[in-house]
Amino acid sequence: MRTEFLFDDPAGLPDEETQYHIYESVLRWAGDRPVTIRTVDAGGDKPIRGFTEDGEANPFLGVRGLRLSLKHPEIFAVQLRALARAAIHGKLKVMFPMVTVPREFAEACDLFRKAVAELESAGIAAALPELGIMVEVPAAALTIDQFPVSFLSIGSNDLAQYVTACDRTNGALGALIDPLNRGILELIRRTAEHGRQQGINVSLCGDMAGDPRCVAALLQSGLRDLSMSPSSLARVKQAIAALGVEGSNA
C-alpha cells in the first residue's frame, strides 16, 4: 500500500487519526494476510505541498522518500504512530523508500521504536511491525548485507533510472534505460542472493515485474515474488508457465 496519496490532499497533511483509521481498515480487510505499507514516498515526480522541497534542480536526486521523512521528523512521527497503532490489527509490514545507507534505516527504526514506546506509555495499544526497505539506490544494493532488515523490495523503476543515469520520464532515453541491462540485473541478483542466504523475503515491483520479456531474467536472478498491476498477471503467469518454473508468486 502506497501512502503518499493520503498526503496529497488540498485540505493538508493527514493527521494521526485519519491515517490510523485508513491503515486499520486495510488490515482488517486483509484478515490473516500480510499487508505491506510503504511510508510516504514523496518528492521526485510526486511533490506534496507543504512537505516536499521547492525549486530543487534535480528532484529525482534530491530530498525524497525516507530522506524527506527524516528531514521532517514531526511529520514522520505522525505516520509512525498511526502505523504502530494499526499494527495490532493484523500482519503489518512497513517498508521505507529511497534508502541509501544503513544509518538512514537505523534512524527510522529508532523513531518507530520511540513512537511505540510513547504510545504504550500513554496506555495506547501499539506494536512494532516487521521493517524493511525498498532497494532502489545502487549504493544500497551494493551494501545490502549491512541492512538488518526483515524483508526487501526491489524498486525496479528507480533502480534502472539510477544505474543507467537516465531520467525514466524522458522518452528520448528509452533505449538506454533497458531493464535487461546487465548492470541492473547484477544488482537484482546480488540482492536476491543476499535474501536467500539470510532467509529474508525479497520481492520486486515496478515495470520489470509486469513485463513478460523480463520474467526469465528475474527468475534466473533468484526472485520468486513479483508485484504488478492486475492487468499484467495473465501475461506474466503465461511467461512463467512457458519456462516451467514452480514456486513463483506473481
Backbone as a ProteinNet text record, in pm:
[ID]
protein_1_A
[PRIMARY]
MRTEFLFDDPAGLPDEETQYHIYESVLRWAGDRPVTIRTVDAGGDKPIRGFTEDGEANPFLGVRGLRLSLKHPEIFAVQLRALARAAIHGKLKVMFPMVTVPREFAEACDLFRKAVAELESAGIAAALPELGIMVEVPAAALTIDQFPVSFLSIGSNDLAQYVTACDRTNGALGALIDPLNRGILELIRRTAEHGRQQGINVSLCGDMAGDPRCVAALLQSGLRDLSMSPSSLARVKQAIAALGVEGSNA
[TERTIARY]
84.2	0	87.6	67.7	137.2	61.5	134.4	67.7	81.3	162.3	180.9	51.2	-41.3	-166.7	-251.5	-232.4	-303	-255.2	-129.7	-69.1	-97.1	-131.1	-154.2	-301.3	-339.3	-478.2	-483.5	-571.5	-582.5	-609.9	-668.2	-700.6	-577.1	-465.2	-342	-298	-191.2	-136.1	-231	-245	-338.1	-288.2	-379.2	-339.9	-332.7	-295.9	-276.2	-403.7	-515.4	-640.8	-684	-669.6	-706.1	-624.2	-493.6	-407	-435.9	-449.7	-474.6	-598	-707.9	-831.7	-818.2	-742.1	-721.7	-635.8	-523.7	-437.1	-510.1	-583.7	-654.7	-761.1	-830	-934.1	-874.9	-757.9	-692.2	-649.2	-594.2	-551	-669.7	-778.8	-897.7	-952.2	-950	-995.5	-907.9	-777.6	-684.1	-695.4	-744.8	-757.4	-622.3	-602.4	-477.6	-367.2	-398.6	-298.7	-208	-80.5	10.8	-16.7	3.9	-12	118.4	174.3	294.9	256.1	286.7	257.7	389.3	402	522.7	504.3	599.9	590.7	595.2	550.1	527.9	650.4	626.5	733.5	711.6	733.6	710.3	841.7	828.3	946.3	966.1	1066	1086.2	971.8	896.2	780.8	651.9	663.5	545.3	557.3	549.1	558.1	432.5	449.4	337	350.5	249.6	252.4	266.6	358.5	379.6	469.8	526.6	610.8	738.6	727.2	845.5	918.2	1043.1	1126.7	1082.6	1091.5	1058.9	1187.7	1182.3	1291.8	1417.7	1409	1527.9	1569.6	1697.4	1746.5	1723.5	1738.5	1716.2	1640.3	1507.3	1428.7	1442	1474.2	1490.4	1614.2	1709	1829.1	1829.6	1712.8	1703.3	1649.8	1580.9	1527.1	1392.8	1392.5	1272.3	1271.4	1157	1146.6	1180.6	1259.6	1296.1	1379.3	1457.3	1535.7	1444	1331.6	1237.1	1172.4	1132.9	1068.9	1162.7	1288.4	1384.1	1414.3	1400.3	1422.7	1307.3	1191	1072.8	1020.4	1095.5	1055.8	920.9	879.1	749.6	634.5	652.7	552.5	564.1	687.6	712.9	657.3	674.1	628.6	477.9	403.2	258	223.8	292.7	267.5	310.4	425.1	473.5	380.6	326.9	232.7	106.2	56.6	-63.4	-38.2	78.6	112.6	129.6	193.7	214	80.8	-13.9	-146.7	-220.4	-206.2	-274.8	-214.5	-87.3	-16	-78.9	-154.5	-214.9	-334.4	-377.8	-498.1	-470.3	-345.7	-316.8	-168.9	-134.7	4.4	66.4	110.6	163.7	314	354.8	496	511.2	611.9	631.6	763.3	757.7	872.4	911.2	1041.8	1092.5	1145.6	1106.3	1151.7	1277.3	1345.8	1460.9	1565.9	1611.8	1714.1	1850.3	1947.8	2081.6	2184.6	2184.5	2285.7	2218.2	2284.8	2226.7	2187.4	2260.2	2229.1	2086	2037.7	1900.9	1800.1	1824.1	1733.9	1735.3	1854.7	1866.2	1792.2	1803.9	1736.7	1585.7	1537	1393.1	1341.9	1418.8	1380.1	1375.4	1471.6	1473.5	1349.9	1313.1	1194.5	1068.2	1065.7	949.7	939.7	1052.4	1052.3	1011.7	1056.2	1019.5	869.6	811.9	668.4	589.2	633.9	566.1	574.9	693.5	713.7	626	615.8	534.4	386.6	341.1	201.2	171.2	258.5	236.6	241.2	328.3	336.3	207.2	138.8	12.7	-106.4	-80.2	-187.1	-257.7	-192	-249.9	-184.7	-265.9	-213.8	-136.6	-17.9	66.4	164.5	222.3	319.4	418.1	538	640	628.6	593.4	579.8	715.2	712.4	833.3	873.9	1004.6	1053	1147.6	1126.5	1210.7	1238.1	1308.9	1342.7	1317.3	1299	1299	1444.7	1482	1616.3	1604.8	1630.5	1617.5	1747.1	1832.4	1957.5	2072.6	2155.6	2266.4	2352.9	2377.5	2460.1	2400	2267.8	2202	2215	2197.4	2209.5	2351	2450.6	2590.1	2633.1	2560.7	2594.8	2477.6	2400.1	2276.1	2298.9	2416.2	2444.9	2460.1	2461.6	2476.9	2342.4	2232.7	2100	2030.9	2008.9	1943.9	1791.6	1742.7	1600	1528.8	1396.4	1314.6	1274.4	1273.7	1238.4	1291.3	1293.2	1344.8	1250.2	1237.3	1159.4	1240.5	1270	1348.1	1254.1	1281.5	1203.4	1271.9	1225.4	1298.6	1299.3	1195.5	1192.2	1303.3	1310.8	1415.1	1553.3	1563.4	1693.8	1748.6	1663.8	1707.2	1746.4	1670.5	1699.2	1835.7	1866.7	1992.2	2112.6	2091.9	2203.2	2244.1	2146	2175.3	2191.2	2167.6	2174	2080.7	1958.3	1858.9	1729.4	1678.7	1550.2	1443.1	1373.8	1276.9	1152.3	1137.4	1024.3	1058.9	1184.8	1231.5	1227.9	1129.3	1112.5	1231	1309.6	1424	1532.5	1526.5	1628.4	1580.3	1467.9	1408.6	1502.1	1583.9	1672.7	1785	1821	1929.7	1883.8	1761.2	1712	1647.6	1725	1682.4	1680.3	1566.6	1560.8	1647.7	1683.5	1767.3	1916	1949.6	2089.7	2160.8	2278.1	2348	2380.7	2402.1	2429.1	2309	2190.8	2067.7	2045.1	2059.4	2036.5	2136.1	2257.7	2357.1	2318	2267	2225.8	2101.8	2013.2	1897.6	1943.7	2037.8	2088.2	2154.2	2235.9	2304.9	2205.1	2100.5	2000.3	1922.3	1881.8	1807.7	1893.1	2019.9	2110.5	2129.9	2142	2154.3	2029.9	1914.3	1790.8	1784.7	1826.6	1825.4	1918.5	2037.4	2134.8	2090.1	2020.4	1978.9	1836.9	1768.4	1630.8	1536.3	1566.3	1486.7	1408.9	1278.7	1198.3	1239.7	1255.3	1289.4	1186.3	1121.6	1026.4	1072.8	1005.8	1038.8	910.2	907.5	793.8	844.2	751.8	792	761.4	798.2	764.2	822.2	940.2	1001.7	914.2	849.5	770.8	656.3	599.1	486.7	522.7	651.4	697.8	738	662.2	695.6	836.5	892.3	1028	1131.8	1097.7	1193.6	1180.5	1075.5	1045.4	1161.6	1215.6	1323.2	1443.8	1483.1	1599.5	1575	1454.5	1423.3	1424.6	1368.9	1369.2	1511.5	1589.4	1728.6	1809.9	1765.4	1832.9	1801.6	1704	1668.3	1539.6	1472.7	1347.7	1232	1138.9	1018.5	892.1	907.3	791.8	795.8	693	684.2	553.3	560.7	441.9	410	286.3	249.7	103.1	61.2	-79.8	-158.1	-285.9	-368	-369.9	-359.1	-365.5	-246.7	-138.7	-19.4	-15.2	-101.4	-92.2	-98.1	-195.1	-213.6	-91.5	-37.1	78.9	202.2	221.2	338.2	324.1	206.5	185.5	206.7	165.2	186.1	335.6	409.8	554.4	623.4	578.7	636.7	606.4	480.9	441.6	523	551.6	629.6	771.8	821.6	956.5	957.9	839.9	831	888.9	880.2	933.6	823	848.4	749.6	789.1	692.3	719	731.2	674.1	678.9	548	555.2	435	424.1	324.1	302.2	170.4
-119.3	0	124.1	210.1	337.9	439.3	523	618.8	763.9	791.5	931.4	995.5	911.9	966.6	1024.2	973.3	1026.5	1167.6	1195.2	1323.4	1431.3	1390.1	1485.1	1526.3	1601.4	1641.8	1794.1	1859.1	2005.7	2052.8	1963.5	2000.9	2002.5	1950.1	1947.8	1807.5	1797.3	1668.2	1594.9	1463.2	1387.7	1376.7	1387.5	1374.9	1228.3	1203.7	1066.7	983.8	1041	966	928.2	1021.5	993.1	877.2	882.7	776	643.7	650.1	527.2	453.9	523.7	458.3	396.8	460.3	404.3	278.3	284.6	167.3	52.5	85.9	-16	-84.1	-7.2	-65.7	-161	-127.5	-215.6	-345.8	-336.5	-456.5	-545	-486.5	-566	-633.3	-562	-620.2	-739.2	-727.4	-833.1	-957.4	-942.6	-1058.6	-1115.7	-1244.2	-1311.1	-1289.4	-1221.4	-1199.7	-1082.3	-1090.1	-980.3	-857.8	-740.6	-614.3	-535.9	-498	-414.8	-271	-181.6	-39.4	35.9	113.7	192.8	331.5	375.3	510.8	610.4	730.5	829	843.1	822	827.7	951.7	1067.1	1193.9	1248.8	1342.2	1400.2	1341.8	1388.8	1341.5	1388.3	1291.3	1325.5	1328.5	1325.8	1326.6	1438.7	1564	1673.9	1683.1	1722.4	1741.4	1878.7	1961.2	2097	2095.8	2175.7	2184.5	2078.3	1995.5	1885.5	1874	1858.4	1840.2	1972.3	1961.1	2077.5	2147.5	2278.3	2356.2	2398.5	2398.2	2452.8	2369.5	2238	2153.5	2143.8	2155.3	2148.5	2010.1	1906.3	1769.1	1692.8	1702.3	1641.2	1489.9	1421.7	1276.3	1237.7	1331.1	1307.6	1395.4	1441.9	1535.5	1475.5	1559.6	1519.4	1452.7	1322.1	1246.1	1116.2	1050.1	922	934.1	839	839.9	962.9	1012.3	1133.7	1248.1	1260.7	1367.3	1344.8	1220.5	1189.7	1217.9	1181.9	1204.9	1353.3	1430.7	1574.6	1642.9	1577.2	1631.3	1528.8	1505.3	1402.3	1426.8	1553.1	1583.4	1531.7	1531	1476.6	1324.4	1276.7	1132.5	1063.7	1125.5	1065.9	1042.4	1130.5	1114.4	986.3	964.4	842.6	718.5	724.6	608.1	573.7	673.7	648.7	580.7	629.4	569.7	425.4	400.4	263.5	172.1	222	141.9	103.8	194.9	165.9	64.6	77.8	-14.2	-154.3	-163.9	-291.8	-400.3	-361.2	-461.9	-529.7	-480.6	-532.1	-631.2	-667	-760.7	-784.4	-843.1	-875.9	-763.2	-661.5	-542.7	-551.3	-510.3	-493.4	-350.6	-280.3	-140.9	-128.4	-60.6	-50.4	96.1	123.6	259.5	275.1	381.9	402.4	487.6	471.1	556.6	559	440.8	427.9	414.7	486.5	485.3	417.2	449.6	396.1	337.4	242.8	180.2	279.8	390.6	489.9	541.5	559	606.2	504.8	379	273.6	268.4	277.7	273.8	390.1	508.4	626.4	611.4	558.1	537.5	434.8	328.9	226.6	284.8	368.9	431.7	519.6	595.1	679.9	595.1	480.8	392	333.6	287.6	232.9	339.1	461.1	571.8	596.3	591	611.9	505	380.4	270.3	289.5	324.5	342.9	456	565	678.6	641.7	566.1	524.1	431.6	335.2	240.9	311.6	410.1	486.3	563.9	599.1	672.4	577.4	447.3	349.4	318.4	348.5	322.5	198.7	103	-21.4	5.6	-50.6	-30.2	-146.1	-161.8	-269.1	-225.9	-281.3	-255.2	-364.4	-329.7	-430.3	-471.8	-566.5	-600.9	-479.7	-454.7	-337.6	-379	-319.8	-348.7	-223.6	-238.6	-123.5	-152.7	-43.2	-50.1	-44.1	-132.7	-130.2	-61.8	68.1	149.7	220.2	236.3	309.3	208.8	222.3	127.7	110.5	219	208.7	112	110.1	18	-126	-146.6	-281.5	-336.9	-251.2	-294.6	-323.5	-268.4	-288.9	-352.4	-432.3	-484.5	-568.3	-625.9	-707.2	-622.3	-490.3	-401.7	-355.5	-399.2	-356.1	-468	-451	-554.2	-549.7	-585.3	-573.7	-708	-701.7	-822.8	-867.3	-772.9	-806.2	-697.6	-727.8	-634.3	-630.1	-512.8	-498.4	-416.5	-474.5	-405.8	-318.2	-188.7	-97.3	-83.2	-158.8	-168.8	-38.4	41.7	165.5	261.9	292	384.7	320.5	191.6	126.4	136.6	111.2	123	266.1	362	502.7	543.5	499.2	540.6	462	337.3	259.1	313.2	349.9	394.2	545.5	620	766.5	823.5	766	811.1	848.5	965.6	1007.4	916.8	840.9	744.6	810.9	941.6	1011.8	1072.4	1056.9	1113.7	1006.6	1016.5	916.1	904.6	1010	1007.1	911.9	871.5	784	639.7	609.3	476.5	362.4	380.8	273.3	248.4	350.8	336.6	278.9	307.9	260.9	122.7	33.7	-103.6	-183	-237.2	-311.2	-436.9	-485	-604.5	-570.3	-445.3	-404.9	-494.7	-540.6	-634.6	-574.8	-442	-376.2	-381.5	-359.4	-365.8	-507.7	-604.9	-744.5	-792.8	-742.1	-782.6	-734.6	-613.2	-562.3	-637	-673.1	-753.8	-890.4	-950.2	-1082.4	-1077.2	-976	-961.9	-950.7	-872.5	-852.9	-981.2	-1049	-1174	-1281.4	-1288	-1386.8	-1360.8	-1233.4	-1199.7	-1244.4	-1220.1	-1262.3	-1412.4	-1485.1	-1631.8	-1680.2	-1623.8	-1665.5	-1634	-1523.1	-1478.8	-1520.7	-1584.6	-1622.7	-1504.1	-1400.2	-1278.3	-1276	-1249.5	-1242.5	-1122.8	-1145.1	-1038.3	-1039.3	-927	-914.3	-803.8	-793.3	-687.3	-627	-493	-422.8	-326.5	-270.7	-181	-242.1	-172.4	-215.6	-351.9	-382.7	-512.1	-627.9	-612.7	-721.7	-762.7	-666.2	-695.7	-711.9	-721.1	-731.6	-876.3	-946.5	-1086.5	-1105.7	-1004.5	-1015.9	-1030.5	-981.3	-980.9	-1101.7	-1180.1	-1288.7	-1385.8	-1433.1	-1532.1	-1477.6	-1354.5	-1295	-1277.5	-1238.6	-1218.9	-1351	-1453.7	-1584.6	-1640.6	-1618.6	-1664	-1587.6	-1466.3	-1388.5	-1440.3	-1528	-1585.2	-1532.5	-1442.1	-1386.9	-1484.2	-1482.5	-1565.1	-1485.8	-1360.3	-1275.7	-1150.6	-1132.9	-1017.8	-944.8	-813.4	-731.8	-647.7	-661.3	-593.5	-555.9	-481.4	-444.5	-567.3	-575.4	-690.4	-713.9	-608	-623.2	-701.5	-712.2	-783.2	-928.8	-968	-1101.1	-1214.6	-1210.9	-1322.7	-1342.5	-1233.1	-1244.9	-1294.8	-1248.5	-1291.5	-1437.3	-1476.5	-1617.1	-1708.9	-1662.9	-1740	-1753.7	-1644.8	-1648.7	-1741.9	-1741.3	-1830.5	-1976.1	-2002	-2138.1	-2191	-2101.8	-2142.1	-2183.1	-2127.5	-2161.2	-2286.5	-2329.1	-2448.4	-2429.4	-2306	-2276.7	-2284.1	-2354.8	-2366.5	-2277.1	-2250.6	-2177.3	-2028.1	-1976.4	-1830.6	-1768	-1651.6	-1579.7	-1450.5	-1438.3	-1315.7	-1253.1
0	0	0	-99.3	-105.2	-19.9	50	138.3	93.2	-8.4	-47.9	-97.3	-147.8	-197.8	-84	37	153.3	186.3	152.7	187	82.9	-37.4	-145.9	-147.3	-45	-26.1	-12.3	-86.8	-76.1	66.6	148.6	286.6	375.7	325.6	404.1	439.4	515	552.4	647.3	633.3	717.8	861.6	957.7	1097.2	1138.4	1262.2	1310.5	1303	1343.8	1344.3	1203.4	1110.4	971.8	916.9	938.3	888.4	959.1	1090.1	1166.7	1115.9	1096.4	1054.4	914.8	827.2	693	700.4	773	784.3	854.6	959.6	1035.9	950.4	866.8	781.9	678.4	626.6	529.7	596.5	715.6	787.2	824.1	866.7	899.2	773.9	661.5	535.5	496	518.9	478.9	566.4	689.1	777.8	815.8	785.7	821.5	718.2	609.6	505	541.8	509.2	540.1	453.7	511.1	439.7	452	339.2	339.6	308.5	401	381.4	369.2	263.5	241	300.5	380.6	434.6	319.1	345.2	239.5	148.5	19.8	-80	-165.9	-105.5	-173.9	-228.9	-321.5	-385.7	-523.3	-594.4	-730.6	-817.9	-874.7	-957.8	-876.5	-741.1	-655.1	-551.1	-591.6	-495.1	-409.9	-285.4	-194.1	-128.9	-148.1	-94.9	57.9	106.4	249.5	306.6	218.4	265.9	184.3	54.5	-28.6	-53.7	-97	-123.2	-251.7	-252.9	-372	-443.2	-575.7	-654	-659.6	-634.2	-645.2	-792	-818.2	-956.2	-1015.7	-934.1	-980.9	-873.1	-871.4	-764	-754.3	-864.7	-858.6	-778.2	-767.3	-687.1	-562.7	-525.2	-414.5	-286.3	-209.8	-79.3	-103.5	-110	-140.6	-60.9	-57	12.9	160.4	209.6	351.1	386.3	292.5	317.2	361.8	293.3	323.3	459.8	487.4	615.5	732.1	717.8	825.7	843.7	738.8	749	822.6	823.3	890.2	991.1	1097.9	1193.8	1259.3	1266.6	1327.5	1241.4	1109.1	1017.1	1012.8	1009.8	1004.1	1128.7	1245	1370.5	1369.9	1305.4	1297.3	1221.6	1109.2	1032.5	1109.5	1175.6	1250.1	1366.1	1433.8	1542.8	1489.9	1376.4	1317.6	1275.6	1218.9	1178	1298.8	1403.5	1524.4	1587.2	1588.7	1642.9	1555.6	1424	1332.4	1335.6	1373.1	1367.4	1454.7	1556.1	1644.4	1578.9	1463.9	1399.3	1285.7	1262.9	1154.6	1137.3	1024.7	994.7	912.4	981.7	914.9	893.8	774.1	741.1	688.8	736.6	695.9	620.3	506.5	417.5	398.6	411.1	392.5	250	178.1	39.8	29.7	-81.4	-116.7	-5.1	33.3	137.5	69.6	120.9	59.7	148.1	278.2	369.9	494.1	563	682.1	790.6	800.8	904.2	891.9	768.8	748.7	802	772.3	820.5	973	1031.9	1177.3	1240.8	1181.1	1235.7	1227.5	1116.8	1101.1	1201.6	1223.3	1320.7	1461.3	1494.7	1627.3	1647.6	1544.7	1554.1	1570.1	1502.9	1512.9	1654.1	1706.1	1842.8	1944.8	1922.9	2011.8	2006.5	1887.4	1872	1946.2	1935.4	2004.8	2156	2203.4	2347.8	2401.9	2328.3	2372.6	2377.6	2278.3	2276.6	2394.3	2416.3	2526.4	2661.3	2673.9	2799.3	2825.6	2718	2730.3	2740.5	2747.1	2758.9	2628.8	2514.9	2382.9	2323	2282.4	2226.1	2097.7	2088.3	1970.2	1958.2	1841.8	1818.8	1711.8	1719.2	1617	1511.2	1388	1281.7	1224.7	1133.7	1059	975.3	967.2	895.2	782.1	666	551.3	471.2	359.9	276.2	129.1	55.1	-90.1	-136.2	-226.1	-283.5	-419.6	-419.9	-540.1	-575.2	-474.8	-491.7	-506.3	-610.1	-627.7	-503.7	-429	-308.7	-207.7	-197.5	-104.8	-153.9	-283.8	-338.8	-322.2	-336.8	-327	-183.2	-86.6	54.8	130.1	60.8	117.1	242.3	256.4	375	501.1	487.9	602.8	660.5	598.6	642.6	720.8	850.6	932.4	918.2	801.3	770.3	784.1	787.6	791.4	651.6	556.4	418.5	325.8	196.3	95.8	-23.5	-81.8	-203.7	-303	-415.7	-518.6	-601.9	-607.1	-690.7	-825.6	-921.6	-1048.1	-1127.8	-1118.2	-1197.9	-1157.4	-1028.8	-984.7	-991.9	-963.1	-972.1	-1113.9	-1212.9	-1352.7	-1385.6	-1333	-1358.1	-1304.6	-1184.6	-1122.1	-1174.6	-1211.1	-1266.7	-1402.8	-1485.4	-1622.2	-1634.3	-1524.6	-1526.7	-1632.5	-1640.8	-1736.9	-1665	-1693.3	-1640.5	-1700.4	-1615	-1666.7	-1723.3	-1705.8	-1765.1	-1901.1	-1943.4	-2069.8	-2178.4	-2265.8	-2370.4	-2464.2	-2477.5	-2568	-2519	-2391.1	-2333.4	-2318.5	-2380.8	-2366.1	-2401.9	-2504.8	-2548.1	-2447.5	-2370.2	-2273.7	-2140.1	-2102.1	-1973.1	-1990.2	-2044.9	-2072.4	-1941.6	-1900.1	-1774.8	-1774	-1892.2	-1900.9	-1910.1	-1884.8	-1876.6	-1773.8	-1806.3	-1717.6	-1581.5	-1578.9	-1451.4	-1358.9	-1415.3	-1336.7	-1286.3	-1375.5	-1338.3	-1232.8	-1236.4	-1137	-997.8	-987.2	-856.3	-805.4	-896.9	-857.7	-808.5	-881.1	-842.1	-705.3	-681.7	-552.7	-438.1	-460.3	-356.3	-329.9	-437.1	-422	-355.1	-389.8	-330.6	-182.3	-145.2	-2.6	72.8	14.6	78.8	97.1	-4.5	4.5	114.3	121.2	221	363.1	380.4	513.5	550.1	458	485.4	489.6	411.3	406.4	274.7	283.4	161.8	77.2	-52.7	-147.3	-259.4	-281.2	-390.6	-484.5	-597.5	-694	-746.1	-750.4	-807.3	-914.2	-989.5	-1097.7	-1232.4	-1338.1	-1472.9	-1507.7	-1456.8	-1487.6	-1442	-1326.7	-1270.5	-1362.5	-1432.7	-1519.7	-1666	-1696.8	-1835	-1865.2	-1948.5	-1979.1	-2032.7	-2099.1	-2153.3	-2042.9	-1922.1	-1811.6	-1720	-1739	-1644.6	-1630.6	-1741.6	-1735.1	-1659.3	-1688.9	-1622.9	-1473.4	-1435.2	-1293.8	-1217.7	-1278	-1213	-1203.4	-1306.8	-1304.4	-1199.4	-1166.3	-1062.3	-922.3	-912.8	-784	-725.7	-795	-744.5	-764.5	-670.1	-680.7	-648.4	-602.7	-571.9	-657.3	-740.7	-829.5	-803.5	-786.8	-759.3	-881.5	-931.8	-1056.2	-1055.2	-1155.2	-1168.6	-1215.4	-1179	-1218.4	-1369.1	-1447.7	-1593.3	-1650	-1571.3	-1619.3	-1575.9	-1483.8	-1423.9	-1525.6	-1614	-1707.2	-1795.4	-1849	-1938.5	-1865.6	-1742	-1665.7	-1623.9	-1581.2	-1544.3	-1664.7	-1781.5	-1903.6	-1933.1	-1912.8	-1936.7	-1837.8	-1712.5	-1611.2	-1645.8	-1685.9	-1720.9	-1838.9	-1934.1	-2051	-2013.2	-1902	-1854.6	-1768.5	-1724.8	-1641	-1502.3	-1446.7	-1314.2	-1211.8	-1101.9	-996	-878.4	-790.6	-668.1	-686.3	-795.8	-818.7	-777.4	-715.1	-671.8	-749.6	-830.8	-908.6	-865.2
[MASK]
++++++++++++++++++++++++++++++++++++++++++++++++++++++++++++++++++++++++++++++++++++++++++++++++++++++++++++++++++++++++++++++++++++++++++++++++++++++++++++++++++++++++++++++++++++++++++++++++++++++++++++++++++++++++++++++++++++++++++++++++++++++++++

